[in-house]
Structures are given as C-alpha cells and as structure tokens.
XYZ file of C-alpha atoms in Angstrom:
131
model
C 48.454 0.305 67.701
C 45.968 -1.789 69.586
C 46.984 -0.409 73.001
C 46.284 3.223 72.022
C 42.874 4.670 72.759
C 40.615 6.555 70.354
C 41.475 9.910 71.964
C 45.201 9.416 71.362
C 44.527 8.314 67.788
C 42.442 11.439 67.125
C 45.089 13.761 68.593
C 47.855 11.948 66.706
C 46.005 12.367 63.404
C 45.591 16.087 64.112
C 49.270 16.416 65.077
C 50.439 14.715 61.892
C 48.299 17.122 59.850
C 49.813 20.137 61.650
C 53.372 18.887 61.075
C 52.701 18.183 57.397
C 51.210 21.655 56.896
C 54.231 23.137 58.677
C 56.611 21.111 56.524
C 55.082 22.577 53.363
C 54.701 26.079 54.892
C 50.955 25.925 54.109
C 49.838 28.864 56.241
C 46.149 28.545 55.334
C 46.094 24.855 56.284
C 47.877 25.621 59.575
C 45.353 28.392 60.262
C 42.515 25.915 59.679
C 44.088 23.261 61.946
C 44.684 25.615 64.868
C 42.429 27.303 67.406
C 41.813 31.054 67.462
C 44.173 31.605 70.402
C 47.472 29.726 70.191
C 51.021 29.963 71.494
C 54.118 27.915 70.800
C 57.711 27.360 71.898
C 59.731 26.078 68.963
C 62.921 23.983 68.897
C 65.008 27.154 68.938
C 63.422 28.307 72.207
C 61.444 31.089 70.548
C 58.142 31.777 72.309
C 55.436 32.795 69.854
C 52.645 34.355 71.880
C 49.823 34.503 69.352
C 48.478 33.018 66.144
C 49.708 35.844 63.928
C 53.313 35.428 65.130
C 53.156 31.631 64.931
C 51.771 31.653 61.381
C 54.455 34.115 60.311
C 57.161 31.908 61.849
C 55.827 28.737 60.209
C 55.662 30.420 56.810
C 59.329 31.475 56.855
C 61.594 29.428 54.554
C 64.399 28.795 57.091
C 63.470 25.092 57.220
C 63.652 22.815 54.191
C 62.077 19.513 55.210
C 61.357 16.603 52.865
C 59.321 14.479 55.289
C 58.190 14.325 58.924
C 57.329 11.455 61.226
C 55.554 11.229 64.578
C 56.121 8.243 66.903
C 55.849 7.318 70.583
C 52.560 9.189 70.906
C 50.662 9.225 74.182
C 47.456 11.170 74.652
C 45.558 12.209 77.759
C 42.052 13.584 77.750
C 41.630 16.280 80.413
C 37.969 16.675 79.511
C 35.792 15.767 76.537
C 37.072 18.916 74.766
C 40.709 19.241 75.946
C 43.537 16.800 75.271
C 47.327 16.666 75.522
C 49.564 14.673 73.193
C 53.228 13.897 73.839
C 55.320 12.446 71.030
C 58.672 12.118 69.314
C 59.038 13.798 65.935
C 61.618 13.376 63.223
C 62.179 15.517 60.169
C 64.267 14.710 57.111
C 65.692 18.103 56.325
C 67.406 21.191 57.620
C 66.638 24.372 59.519
C 69.063 27.250 59.102
C 71.257 24.847 57.140
C 71.607 22.365 60.026
C 70.165 18.847 60.120
C 66.974 18.638 62.170
C 67.555 16.353 65.150
C 64.737 14.284 66.710
C 62.307 16.343 68.774
C 60.244 15.603 71.891
C 56.981 17.488 71.664
C 53.857 18.192 73.662
C 50.730 19.674 72.146
C 47.465 20.789 73.700
C 44.272 20.451 71.673
C 40.778 21.856 72.105
C 37.762 20.319 70.431
C 35.598 22.568 68.258
C 32.506 20.587 67.334
C 33.919 17.274 66.071
C 37.359 18.694 65.172
C 40.474 18.798 67.365
C 42.314 22.124 66.975
C 45.914 22.662 68.042
C 46.207 25.454 70.646
C 49.627 25.140 72.344
C 52.853 23.292 71.745
C 56.417 23.004 72.931
C 59.131 21.194 70.970
C 62.511 20.337 72.447
C 65.463 18.668 70.742
C 65.745 15.073 71.970
C 68.930 14.381 73.890
C 71.185 11.828 72.346
C 72.174 8.742 74.298
C 75.312 9.543 76.283
C 75.048 13.292 75.679
C-alpha cells in the first residue's frame, strides 16, 4: 500500500515469513527468523518463555494449516533497531481439530545487521462482531 512506510513493509515481510515457517512446522527456518532470546503468548494463552520452548511448540503437529494471511498491518519504529508490528492474521486450517478463527497479533522485532528478527509476540483470537 502506498500509505505504508518502509519500516512497516519490512516488518510485514518478516512476519509473513515467520507465519509461513510456522504453518509448515519448519523449525530450522523459524530458528533463523527469530532472535536468540524470544518469548511468545499463543492463541491458546500459553506463555512460552524461551526459544527452546517456542520452537518445540511450533513444531508440534496439533495445527494443520493450508494457508495463512496477514492484513491490517501497522508498524512503529521505536528505534532504528527495534520495531513493533500489529496485524490481523487468518489461517485456513485447524488447531486441535477446531477451525482457526481470525487472530489479532502484535510482534516485536530487533534488527541484526540488515535483517529483522522476531523476538516477542502475542496472538489473540479476534472477537466476532456482536460477540
């Protein structure tokens, strides 16, 4: 989009790569896309306090997702090497046998050289209209 800045575009590209690696349970790719120290709160409310736990969680086969999409992205640069991205995510598939509902997410990135690395995220199921 023309109204998005370069920082948001860079964070969005990184976020899409993380979601795609998660969709395919590609633990090595996720490891490469993330910082050394990470933590995460997933859509089930589970707080994963470190990279080892997060990678183990993302490699588990409880989700079967055919495709993912990221929309409504807004990025904020806190410094030249720290950025936050908020977004809405959709996934065509199931987790624990239940359809994945739309998700509101926030991710924090740190820049290592020229590469943005994911370091923290929280994903919450989006509330339905009228719910």
